[in-house]
């Protein structure tokens, strides 16, 4: 048994297989998953697990160079926006319209569904490279 780090075997496999610029999505309970993109469903009930909890766990194991969020988060979910800005202050953060966000999901390696029930609590994490 793995001692620490990402214990979810499906997420651990996706993270291990990521190359530079590959993307994964962490989404709220209502985010639609494009056909053909694998979904890892962590949702147990509304709010569990939360978006922040899942993002924190993944960020511990993933080199992240860029984060994409929906522009609508700025008006509809300021708490999550602040969390994204604080957590990823050393990364590029791109905001785009939610419809564009959903289009970008089409080439993701996986969508990880949380139980989060707040609007626009979604992000695309783009893999960087670890040289050290």
Short mmCIF file of N, CA and C in Angstrom, two decimals:
data_model
loop_
_atom_site.label_atom_id
_atom_site.label_comp_id
_atom_site.label_asym_id
_atom_site.label_seq_id
_atom_site.Cartn_x
_atom_site.Cartn_y
_atom_site.Cartn_z
N UNK A 1 0.84 -1.19 0.00
CA UNK A 1 0.00 0.00 0.00
C UNK A 1 0.88 1.24 0.00
N UNK A 2 0.46 2.22 -0.77
CA UNK A 2 1.16 3.49 -0.83
C UNK A 2 1.08 4.19 0.52
N UNK A 3 2.18 4.78 0.96
CA UNK A 3 2.25 5.38 2.29
C UNK A 3 1.71 6.81 2.33
N UNK A 4 1.99 7.61 1.31
CA UNK A 4 1.51 8.99 1.29
C UNK A 4 1.38 9.47 -0.14
N UNK A 5 1.04 10.74 -0.29
CA UNK A 5 0.76 11.26 -1.62
C UNK A 5 -0.64 10.86 -2.04
N UNK A 6 -0.88 10.87 -3.33
CA UNK A 6 -2.20 10.56 -3.87
C UNK A 6 -2.48 9.08 -3.71
N UNK A 7 -3.47 8.74 -2.90
CA UNK A 7 -3.84 7.35 -2.67
C UNK A 7 -4.88 6.83 -3.65
N UNK A 8 -5.67 7.71 -4.24
CA UNK A 8 -6.67 7.28 -5.22
C UNK A 8 -5.92 6.73 -6.44
N UNK A 9 -6.10 5.45 -6.72
CA UNK A 9 -5.31 4.81 -7.77
C UNK A 9 -5.61 5.38 -9.15
N UNK A 10 -6.84 5.78 -9.41
CA UNK A 10 -7.19 6.33 -10.71
C UNK A 10 -6.52 7.70 -10.93
N UNK A 11 -6.55 8.54 -9.90
CA UNK A 11 -5.92 9.85 -10.01
C UNK A 11 -4.40 9.69 -10.06
N UNK A 12 -3.84 8.82 -9.25
CA UNK A 12 -2.39 8.60 -9.26
C UNK A 12 -1.91 8.17 -10.64
N UNK A 13 -2.66 7.31 -11.31
CA UNK A 13 -2.31 6.85 -12.65
C UNK A 13 -2.35 8.01 -13.64
N UNK A 14 -3.39 8.82 -13.60
CA UNK A 14 -3.49 9.97 -14.50
C UNK A 14 -2.30 10.91 -14.27
N UNK A 15 -2.00 11.22 -13.02
CA UNK A 15 -0.90 12.13 -12.72
C UNK A 15 0.43 11.57 -13.20
N UNK A 16 0.65 10.28 -13.00
CA UNK A 16 1.91 9.66 -13.43
C UNK A 16 2.07 9.68 -14.94
N UNK A 17 0.97 9.65 -15.66
CA UNK A 17 1.01 9.61 -17.13
C UNK A 17 1.06 10.99 -17.78
N UNK A 18 0.92 12.07 -17.01
CA UNK A 18 0.90 13.41 -17.60
C UNK A 18 2.24 13.79 -18.19
N UNK A 19 2.20 14.42 -19.36
CA UNK A 19 3.37 15.04 -19.96
C UNK A 19 3.21 16.55 -19.92
N UNK A 20 4.27 17.24 -20.31
CA UNK A 20 4.25 18.70 -20.30
C UNK A 20 3.10 19.21 -21.17
N UNK A 21 2.32 20.09 -20.64
CA UNK A 21 1.15 20.78 -21.21
C UNK A 21 -0.11 19.92 -21.23
N UNK A 22 -0.04 18.65 -20.79
CA UNK A 22 -1.27 17.87 -20.64
C UNK A 22 -2.14 18.53 -19.58
N UNK A 23 -3.45 18.30 -19.67
CA UNK A 23 -4.39 18.97 -18.78
C UNK A 23 -5.32 17.98 -18.10
N UNK A 24 -5.66 18.31 -16.86
CA UNK A 24 -6.74 17.62 -16.15
C UNK A 24 -7.72 18.68 -15.67
N UNK A 25 -8.94 18.26 -15.41
CA UNK A 25 -9.99 19.17 -14.96
C UNK A 25 -10.47 18.73 -13.59
N UNK A 26 -10.65 19.68 -12.71
CA UNK A 26 -11.31 19.42 -11.44
C UNK A 26 -12.61 20.20 -11.47
N UNK A 27 -13.72 19.48 -11.33
CA UNK A 27 -15.00 20.12 -11.53
C UNK A 27 -15.96 19.96 -10.37
N UNK A 28 -16.93 20.86 -10.36
CA UNK A 28 -17.99 20.77 -9.37
C UNK A 28 -18.97 19.67 -9.76
N UNK A 29 -19.95 19.46 -8.93
CA UNK A 29 -20.89 18.34 -9.11
C UNK A 29 -21.70 18.43 -10.40
N UNK A 30 -21.86 19.64 -10.95
CA UNK A 30 -22.71 19.79 -12.13
C UNK A 30 -21.98 19.95 -13.45
N UNK A 31 -20.65 19.97 -13.44
CA UNK A 31 -19.90 20.20 -14.67
C UNK A 31 -20.07 19.02 -15.63
N UNK A 32 -20.54 19.29 -16.85
CA UNK A 32 -20.70 18.19 -17.81
C UNK A 32 -19.34 17.70 -18.30
N UNK A 33 -19.23 16.39 -18.48
CA UNK A 33 -17.98 15.79 -18.95
C UNK A 33 -18.13 15.48 -20.44
N UNK A 34 -17.19 15.97 -21.25
CA UNK A 34 -17.30 15.73 -22.69
C UNK A 34 -17.19 14.23 -23.01
N UNK A 35 -17.87 13.80 -24.06
CA UNK A 35 -17.76 12.40 -24.48
C UNK A 35 -16.31 12.04 -24.75
N UNK A 36 -15.91 10.87 -24.30
CA UNK A 36 -14.57 10.37 -24.55
C UNK A 36 -13.53 10.77 -23.54
N UNK A 37 -13.85 11.71 -22.65
CA UNK A 37 -12.90 12.11 -21.61
C UNK A 37 -13.21 11.30 -20.35
N UNK A 38 -12.22 10.59 -19.83
CA UNK A 38 -12.48 9.78 -18.62
C UNK A 38 -12.90 10.65 -17.44
N UNK A 39 -13.88 10.15 -16.67
CA UNK A 39 -14.35 10.84 -15.47
C UNK A 39 -13.98 10.01 -14.25
N UNK A 40 -13.35 10.67 -13.30
CA UNK A 40 -13.07 10.07 -12.00
C UNK A 40 -14.02 10.75 -11.03
N UNK A 41 -15.01 10.02 -10.58
CA UNK A 41 -16.09 10.60 -9.77
C UNK A 41 -15.81 10.39 -8.29
N UNK A 42 -15.52 11.48 -7.60
CA UNK A 42 -15.26 11.43 -6.16
C UNK A 42 -16.47 11.87 -5.34
N UNK A 43 -17.50 12.39 -5.99
CA UNK A 43 -18.65 12.96 -5.28
C UNK A 43 -19.35 11.91 -4.43
N UNK A 44 -19.54 12.25 -3.16
CA UNK A 44 -20.26 11.37 -2.22
C UNK A 44 -21.64 11.92 -1.92
N UNK A 45 -21.70 13.22 -1.64
CA UNK A 45 -22.94 13.96 -1.43
C UNK A 45 -22.62 15.42 -1.67
N UNK A 46 -23.63 16.26 -1.73
CA UNK A 46 -23.37 17.68 -2.01
C UNK A 46 -22.35 18.24 -1.03
N UNK A 47 -21.29 18.78 -1.58
CA UNK A 47 -20.25 19.40 -0.77
C UNK A 47 -19.10 18.49 -0.39
N UNK A 48 -19.24 17.18 -0.61
CA UNK A 48 -18.21 16.24 -0.18
C UNK A 48 -17.78 15.34 -1.32
N UNK A 49 -16.48 15.30 -1.60
CA UNK A 49 -15.44 16.20 -1.11
C UNK A 49 -15.55 17.56 -1.78
N UNK A 50 -15.02 18.55 -1.11
CA UNK A 50 -15.06 19.90 -1.64
C UNK A 50 -13.99 20.14 -2.70
N UNK A 51 -14.22 21.16 -3.50
CA UNK A 51 -13.30 21.55 -4.56
C UNK A 51 -11.90 21.81 -4.01
N UNK A 52 -11.79 22.64 -2.99
CA UNK A 52 -10.48 23.02 -2.44
C UNK A 52 -9.71 21.80 -1.94
N UNK A 53 -10.40 20.91 -1.25
CA UNK A 53 -9.75 19.70 -0.72
C UNK A 53 -9.14 18.87 -1.84
N UNK A 54 -9.87 18.72 -2.93
CA UNK A 54 -9.38 17.92 -4.05
C UNK A 54 -8.24 18.64 -4.76
N UNK A 55 -8.40 19.93 -5.02
CA UNK A 55 -7.33 20.69 -5.67
C UNK A 55 -6.06 20.65 -4.84
N UNK A 56 -6.17 20.84 -3.53
CA UNK A 56 -4.98 20.80 -2.66
C UNK A 56 -4.26 19.45 -2.77
N UNK A 57 -5.01 18.36 -2.74
CA UNK A 57 -4.41 17.03 -2.81
C UNK A 57 -3.70 16.81 -4.14
N UNK A 58 -4.31 17.26 -5.22
CA UNK A 58 -3.69 17.08 -6.54
C UNK A 58 -2.48 17.99 -6.69
N UNK A 59 -2.57 19.22 -6.22
CA UNK A 59 -1.46 20.17 -6.34
C UNK A 59 -0.22 19.69 -5.58
N UNK A 60 -0.41 18.87 -4.56
CA UNK A 60 0.74 18.31 -3.83
C UNK A 60 1.54 17.34 -4.70
N UNK A 61 0.90 16.70 -5.66
CA UNK A 61 1.53 15.67 -6.47
C UNK A 61 1.78 16.08 -7.92
N UNK A 62 1.36 17.24 -8.34
CA UNK A 62 1.42 17.62 -9.75
C UNK A 62 2.19 18.92 -9.94
N UNK A 63 3.07 18.95 -10.94
CA UNK A 63 3.72 20.19 -11.33
C UNK A 63 2.72 20.94 -12.21
N UNK A 64 2.32 22.12 -11.78
CA UNK A 64 1.29 22.89 -12.47
C UNK A 64 1.90 24.20 -12.96
N UNK A 65 1.78 24.44 -14.27
CA UNK A 65 2.32 25.68 -14.82
C UNK A 65 1.24 26.68 -15.20
N UNK A 66 0.01 26.19 -15.36
CA UNK A 66 -1.07 27.08 -15.78
C UNK A 66 -2.39 26.56 -15.24
N UNK A 67 -3.28 27.49 -14.90
CA UNK A 67 -4.61 27.17 -14.42
C UNK A 67 -5.60 27.95 -15.28
N UNK A 68 -6.65 27.27 -15.73
CA UNK A 68 -7.70 27.93 -16.50
C UNK A 68 -8.99 27.86 -15.69
N UNK A 69 -9.66 29.00 -15.58
CA UNK A 69 -10.94 29.09 -14.88
C UNK A 69 -11.95 29.77 -15.79
N UNK A 70 -13.20 29.69 -15.42
CA UNK A 70 -14.25 30.40 -16.14
C UNK A 70 -14.28 31.85 -15.68
N UNK A 71 -14.40 32.74 -16.62
CA UNK A 71 -14.50 34.17 -16.35
C UNK A 71 -15.63 34.46 -15.35
N UNK A 72 -16.70 33.69 -15.43
CA UNK A 72 -17.87 33.90 -14.57
C UNK A 72 -17.57 33.70 -13.09
N UNK A 73 -16.49 32.97 -12.79
CA UNK A 73 -16.11 32.78 -11.39
C UNK A 73 -15.86 34.11 -10.69
N UNK A 74 -15.36 35.09 -11.43
CA UNK A 74 -15.03 36.39 -10.84
C UNK A 74 -16.24 37.07 -10.21
N UNK A 75 -17.42 36.89 -10.79
CA UNK A 75 -18.64 37.51 -10.26
C UNK A 75 -19.45 36.55 -9.40
N UNK A 76 -19.43 35.27 -9.74
CA UNK A 76 -20.34 34.31 -9.12
C UNK A 76 -19.75 33.50 -7.96
N UNK A 77 -18.42 33.49 -7.82
CA UNK A 77 -17.82 32.67 -6.77
C UNK A 77 -16.48 33.29 -6.36
N UNK A 78 -16.55 34.43 -5.70
CA UNK A 78 -15.35 35.17 -5.32
C UNK A 78 -14.47 34.41 -4.32
N UNK A 79 -15.09 33.61 -3.47
CA UNK A 79 -14.32 32.83 -2.50
C UNK A 79 -13.39 31.83 -3.20
N UNK A 80 -13.92 31.14 -4.20
CA UNK A 80 -13.10 30.18 -4.94
C UNK A 80 -12.06 30.90 -5.79
N UNK A 81 -12.42 32.04 -6.36
CA UNK A 81 -11.46 32.84 -7.11
C UNK A 81 -10.28 33.24 -6.22
N UNK A 82 -10.57 33.69 -5.02
CA UNK A 82 -9.49 34.06 -4.09
C UNK A 82 -8.61 32.86 -3.77
N UNK A 83 -9.24 31.71 -3.55
CA UNK A 83 -8.49 30.48 -3.29
C UNK A 83 -7.56 30.15 -4.47
N UNK A 84 -8.08 30.23 -5.70
CA UNK A 84 -7.27 29.94 -6.89
C UNK A 84 -6.09 30.92 -6.96
N UNK A 85 -6.37 32.20 -6.78
CA UNK A 85 -5.30 33.20 -6.85
C UNK A 85 -4.24 32.98 -5.78
N UNK A 86 -4.65 32.62 -4.57
CA UNK A 86 -3.70 32.37 -3.49
C UNK A 86 -2.91 31.09 -3.71
N UNK A 87 -3.58 30.04 -4.12
CA UNK A 87 -2.95 28.73 -4.27
C UNK A 87 -1.99 28.69 -5.45
N UNK A 88 -2.34 29.39 -6.52
CA UNK A 88 -1.55 29.32 -7.74
C UNK A 88 -0.90 30.66 -8.09
N UNK A 89 -0.45 31.37 -7.08
CA UNK A 89 0.13 32.70 -7.31
C UNK A 89 1.40 32.65 -8.16
N UNK A 90 2.06 31.48 -8.25
CA UNK A 90 3.27 31.36 -9.06
C UNK A 90 2.99 30.77 -10.44
N UNK A 91 1.74 30.62 -10.79
CA UNK A 91 1.35 30.05 -12.09
C UNK A 91 0.60 31.09 -12.91
N UNK A 92 0.59 30.86 -14.20
CA UNK A 92 -0.27 31.66 -15.06
C UNK A 92 -1.71 31.25 -14.78
N UNK A 93 -2.59 32.22 -14.61
CA UNK A 93 -4.02 31.95 -14.43
C UNK A 93 -4.76 32.63 -15.57
N UNK A 94 -5.46 31.82 -16.35
CA UNK A 94 -6.21 32.31 -17.50
C UNK A 94 -7.70 32.19 -17.22
N UNK A 95 -8.45 33.22 -17.54
CA UNK A 95 -9.91 33.18 -17.41
C UNK A 95 -10.51 33.27 -18.80
N UNK A 96 -11.51 32.44 -19.04
CA UNK A 96 -12.20 32.45 -20.33
C UNK A 96 -13.69 32.24 -20.07
N UNK A 97 -14.54 32.57 -21.04
CA UNK A 97 -15.96 32.33 -20.85
C UNK A 97 -16.23 30.84 -20.57
N UNK A 98 -17.25 30.57 -19.78
CA UNK A 98 -17.56 29.19 -19.37
C UNK A 98 -17.78 28.27 -20.56
N UNK A 99 -18.39 28.77 -21.61
CA UNK A 99 -18.60 27.94 -22.80
C UNK A 99 -17.27 27.54 -23.42
N UNK A 100 -16.31 28.46 -23.43
CA UNK A 100 -14.96 28.13 -23.94
C UNK A 100 -14.28 27.14 -23.00
N UNK A 101 -14.45 27.33 -21.70
CA UNK A 101 -13.89 26.41 -20.71
C UNK A 101 -14.35 24.98 -21.02
N UNK A 102 -15.63 24.82 -21.28
CA UNK A 102 -16.17 23.49 -21.57
C UNK A 102 -15.59 22.92 -22.86
N UNK A 103 -15.31 23.77 -23.84
CA UNK A 103 -14.66 23.30 -25.07
C UNK A 103 -13.24 22.83 -24.79
N UNK A 104 -12.51 23.57 -23.95
CA UNK A 104 -11.14 23.20 -23.61
C UNK A 104 -11.05 21.85 -22.89
N UNK A 105 -12.14 21.47 -22.24
CA UNK A 105 -12.16 20.19 -21.51
C UNK A 105 -12.04 18.99 -22.45
N UNK A 106 -12.34 19.19 -23.72
CA UNK A 106 -12.37 18.09 -24.67
C UNK A 106 -11.06 17.36 -24.84
N UNK A 107 -9.93 18.03 -24.58
CA UNK A 107 -8.64 17.35 -24.72
C UNK A 107 -7.99 17.02 -23.37
N UNK A 108 -8.77 17.11 -22.30
CA UNK A 108 -8.25 16.77 -20.97
C UNK A 108 -7.98 15.27 -20.86
N UNK A 109 -7.01 14.93 -20.07
CA UNK A 109 -6.69 13.52 -19.82
C UNK A 109 -7.72 12.90 -18.88
N UNK A 110 -8.36 13.72 -18.05
CA UNK A 110 -9.41 13.24 -17.14
C UNK A 110 -10.13 14.43 -16.54
N UNK A 111 -11.38 14.19 -16.15
CA UNK A 111 -12.16 15.14 -15.36
C UNK A 111 -12.40 14.49 -14.01
N UNK A 112 -12.01 15.19 -12.96
CA UNK A 112 -12.21 14.70 -11.60
C UNK A 112 -13.40 15.46 -11.02
N UNK A 113 -14.46 14.72 -10.75
CA UNK A 113 -15.71 15.32 -10.26
C UNK A 113 -15.70 15.33 -8.73
N UNK A 114 -15.90 16.51 -8.17
CA UNK A 114 -16.02 16.66 -6.72
C UNK A 114 -17.49 16.73 -6.35
N UNK A 115 -17.76 16.87 -5.07
CA UNK A 115 -19.13 17.08 -4.63
C UNK A 115 -19.47 18.55 -4.45
N UNK A 116 -18.55 19.43 -4.85
CA UNK A 116 -18.73 20.88 -4.67
C UNK A 116 -20.02 21.35 -5.32
N UNK A 117 -20.78 22.16 -4.59
CA UNK A 117 -22.07 22.65 -5.08
C UNK A 117 -22.11 24.18 -5.09
N UNK A 118 -21.01 24.80 -5.52
CA UNK A 118 -20.95 26.25 -5.69
C UNK A 118 -20.70 26.53 -7.16
N UNK A 119 -21.23 27.65 -7.68
CA UNK A 119 -21.11 27.92 -9.12
C UNK A 119 -19.66 28.13 -9.56
N UNK A 120 -19.35 27.57 -10.71
CA UNK A 120 -18.07 27.76 -11.38
C UNK A 120 -16.87 27.32 -10.55
N UNK A 121 -17.05 26.36 -9.67
CA UNK A 121 -15.94 25.81 -8.89
C UNK A 121 -15.28 24.71 -9.73
N UNK A 122 -14.62 25.17 -10.79
CA UNK A 122 -13.98 24.29 -11.76
C UNK A 122 -12.65 24.90 -12.16
N UNK A 123 -11.68 24.05 -12.48
CA UNK A 123 -10.43 24.55 -13.04
C UNK A 123 -9.80 23.49 -13.92
N UNK A 124 -9.04 23.97 -14.87
CA UNK A 124 -8.21 23.11 -15.69
C UNK A 124 -6.78 23.34 -15.22
N UNK A 125 -6.10 22.25 -14.90
CA UNK A 125 -4.70 22.33 -14.46
C UNK A 125 -3.82 21.81 -15.58
N UNK A 126 -2.88 22.63 -16.01
CA UNK A 126 -1.96 22.25 -17.08
C UNK A 126 -0.62 21.85 -16.47
N UNK A 127 -0.14 20.69 -16.88
CA UNK A 127 1.09 20.14 -16.32
C UNK A 127 2.32 20.91 -16.79
N UNK A 128 3.20 21.13 -15.85
CA UNK A 128 4.51 21.68 -16.14
C UNK A 128 5.53 20.56 -16.15
N UNK A 129 6.80 20.92 -16.02
CA UNK A 129 7.89 19.94 -16.02
C UNK A 129 8.68 20.12 -14.74
N UNK A 130 9.06 19.01 -14.14
CA UNK A 130 9.87 19.02 -12.91
C UNK A 130 11.30 18.65 -13.25
N UNK A 131 12.19 19.63 -13.26
CA UNK A 131 13.60 19.39 -13.55
C UNK A 131 14.45 19.62 -12.31
N UNK A 132 14.19 18.91 -11.26
CA UNK A 132 15.06 19.18 -10.12
C UNK A 132 14.64 18.49 -8.97
#
